[in-house]
C-alpha positions as a Python dict, from the first residue, in 0.01 Angstrom:
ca = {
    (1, 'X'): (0, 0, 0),
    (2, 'X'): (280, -100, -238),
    (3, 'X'): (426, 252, -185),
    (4, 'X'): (438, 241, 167),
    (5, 'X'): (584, -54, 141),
    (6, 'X'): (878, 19, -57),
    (7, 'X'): (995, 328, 115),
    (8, 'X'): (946, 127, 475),
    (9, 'X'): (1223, -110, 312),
    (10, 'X'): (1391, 235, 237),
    (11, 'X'): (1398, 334, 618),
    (12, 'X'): (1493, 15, 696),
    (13, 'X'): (1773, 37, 469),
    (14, 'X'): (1907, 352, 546),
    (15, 'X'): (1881, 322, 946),
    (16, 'X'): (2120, -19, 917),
    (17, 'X'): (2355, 186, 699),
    (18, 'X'): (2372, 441, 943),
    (19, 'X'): (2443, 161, 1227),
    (20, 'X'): (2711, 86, 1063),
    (21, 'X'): (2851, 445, 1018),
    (22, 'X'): (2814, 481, 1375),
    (23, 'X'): (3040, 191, 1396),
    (24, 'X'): (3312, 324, 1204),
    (25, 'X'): (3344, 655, 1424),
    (26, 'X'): (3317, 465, 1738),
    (27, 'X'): (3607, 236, 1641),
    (28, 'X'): (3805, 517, 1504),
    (29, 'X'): (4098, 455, 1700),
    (30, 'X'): (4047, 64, 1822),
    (31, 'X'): (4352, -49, 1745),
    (32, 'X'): (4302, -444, 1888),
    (33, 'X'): (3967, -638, 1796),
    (34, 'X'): (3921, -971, 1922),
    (35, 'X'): (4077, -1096, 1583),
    (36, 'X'): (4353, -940, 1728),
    (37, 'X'): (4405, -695, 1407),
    (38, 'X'): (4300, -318, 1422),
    (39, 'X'): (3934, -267, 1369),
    (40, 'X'): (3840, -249, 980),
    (41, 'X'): (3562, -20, 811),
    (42, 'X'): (3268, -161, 736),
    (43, 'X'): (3010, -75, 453),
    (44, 'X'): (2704, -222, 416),
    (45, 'X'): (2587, -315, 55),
    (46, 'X'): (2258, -279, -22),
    (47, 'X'): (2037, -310, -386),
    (48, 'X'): (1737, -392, -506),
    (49, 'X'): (1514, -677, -389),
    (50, 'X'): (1418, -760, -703),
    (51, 'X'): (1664, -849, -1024),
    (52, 'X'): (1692, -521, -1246),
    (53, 'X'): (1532, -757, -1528),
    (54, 'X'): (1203, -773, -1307),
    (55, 'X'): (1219, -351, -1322),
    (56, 'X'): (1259, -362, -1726),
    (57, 'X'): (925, -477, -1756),
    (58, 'X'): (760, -188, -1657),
    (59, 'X'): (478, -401, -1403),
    (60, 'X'): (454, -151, -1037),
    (61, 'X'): (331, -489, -890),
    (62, 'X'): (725, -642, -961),
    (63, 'X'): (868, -364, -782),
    (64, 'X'): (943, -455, -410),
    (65, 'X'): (1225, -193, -244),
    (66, 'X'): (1562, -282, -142),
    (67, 'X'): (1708, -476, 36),
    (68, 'X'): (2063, -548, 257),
    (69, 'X'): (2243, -803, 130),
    (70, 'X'): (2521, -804, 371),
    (71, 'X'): (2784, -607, 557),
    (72, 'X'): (3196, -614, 413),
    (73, 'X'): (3522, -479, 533),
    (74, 'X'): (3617, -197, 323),
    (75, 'X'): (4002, -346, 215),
    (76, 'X'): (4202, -23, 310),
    (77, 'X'): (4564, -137, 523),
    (78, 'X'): (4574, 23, 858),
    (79, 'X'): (4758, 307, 913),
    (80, 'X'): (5078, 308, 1076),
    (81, 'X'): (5146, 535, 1352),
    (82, 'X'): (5482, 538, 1534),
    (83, 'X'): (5418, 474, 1934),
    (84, 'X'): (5727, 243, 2057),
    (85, 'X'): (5615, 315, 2417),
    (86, 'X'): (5263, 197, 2322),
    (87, 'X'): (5259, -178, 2447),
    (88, 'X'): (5074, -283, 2114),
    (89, 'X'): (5377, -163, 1901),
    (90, 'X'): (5545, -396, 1651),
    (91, 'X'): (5890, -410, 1683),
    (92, 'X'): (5950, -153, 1462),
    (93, 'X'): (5783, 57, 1732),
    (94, 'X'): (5472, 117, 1487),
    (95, 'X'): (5074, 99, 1617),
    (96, 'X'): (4838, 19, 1353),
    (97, 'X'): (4495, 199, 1378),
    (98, 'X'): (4201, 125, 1101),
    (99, 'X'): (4229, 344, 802),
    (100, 'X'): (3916, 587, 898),
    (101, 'X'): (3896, 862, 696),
    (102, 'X'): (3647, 1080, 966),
    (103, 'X'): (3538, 1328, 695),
    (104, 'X'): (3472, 1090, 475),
    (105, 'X'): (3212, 911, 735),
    (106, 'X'): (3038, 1213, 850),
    (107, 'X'): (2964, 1304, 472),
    (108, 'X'): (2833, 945, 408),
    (109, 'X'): (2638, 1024, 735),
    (110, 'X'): (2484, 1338, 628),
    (111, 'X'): (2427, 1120, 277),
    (112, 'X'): (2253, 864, 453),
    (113, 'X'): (2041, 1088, 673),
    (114, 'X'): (1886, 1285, 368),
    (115, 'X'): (1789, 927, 233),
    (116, 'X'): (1622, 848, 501),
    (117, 'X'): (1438, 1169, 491),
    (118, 'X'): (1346, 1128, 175),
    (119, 'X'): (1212, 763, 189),
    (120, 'X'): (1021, 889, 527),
    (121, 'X'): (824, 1200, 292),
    (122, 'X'): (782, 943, -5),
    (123, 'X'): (606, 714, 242),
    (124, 'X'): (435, 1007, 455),
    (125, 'X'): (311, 1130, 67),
    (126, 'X'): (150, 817, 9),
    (127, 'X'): (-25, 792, 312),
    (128, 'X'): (-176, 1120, 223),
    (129, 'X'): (-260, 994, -117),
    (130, 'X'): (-439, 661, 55),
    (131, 'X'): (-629, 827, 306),
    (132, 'X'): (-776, 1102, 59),
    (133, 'X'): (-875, 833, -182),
    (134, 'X'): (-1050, 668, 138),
    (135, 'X'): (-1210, 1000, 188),
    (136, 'X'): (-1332, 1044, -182),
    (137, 'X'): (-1489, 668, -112),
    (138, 'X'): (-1709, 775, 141),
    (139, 'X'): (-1827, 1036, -6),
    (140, 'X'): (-1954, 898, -324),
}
């Protein structure tokens, strides 16, 4: 069950990452947050829940998926746009919106959807592989 395991952490993984994706495009052009700045993209960082020394030693039973180990403001400055008859100018008659590069997070979308694809045939695989050996059980 190890292997259904690891690509359930997988899913679980990649469906947070694309959370937060979705929050980047919906706060495209949110230009006050409660903080009072313009919004700020976020990326969520993500590894392994196990050190990479635990991995060198070659035992399956050490391997346990990834993990998310938090969520961090990419550090990009906003980007000026000149509004002086928007009422959140500066007084330089500048608005700054977040630094959101749209392209950018639709390919890191697309990205994001083909690895949770592919963690969701790795585990659909070894469910196959599980119930077959079941089946060969019986049968002997």
């Amino acid at each position: 069950m190890k292997a259904m395991e690891i690509s359930l952490s997988g899913l679980d993984v990649e469906w947070r990452r694309l959370e937060v994706i979705a929050d980047n495009l919906a706060n495209v052009n949110t230009v006050k947050t409660p903080d009072g700045g313009p919004y700020r993209a976020m990326r969520l960082i993500s590894g392994p829940k196990t050190s990479f020394q635990g991995h060198l030693g070659g035992d399956p039973a050490k391997l346990d998926g990834v993990a998310v180990y938090g969520v961090e403001p990419v550090d990009t400055p906003p980007r000026k746009v000149h509004e002086p008859g928007n009422p959140l100018a500066d007084a330089d008659g500048n608005v700054s919106y977040p630094d959101i590069n749209h392209s950018a997070e639709m390919v890191l979308m697309v990205k994001t959807s083909r690895a949770y694809e592919a963690n969701l045939v790795a585990m659909n695989a070894a469910r196959t592989m599980y119930v077959k050996a079941l089946d060969m059980g019986r049968s002997s």
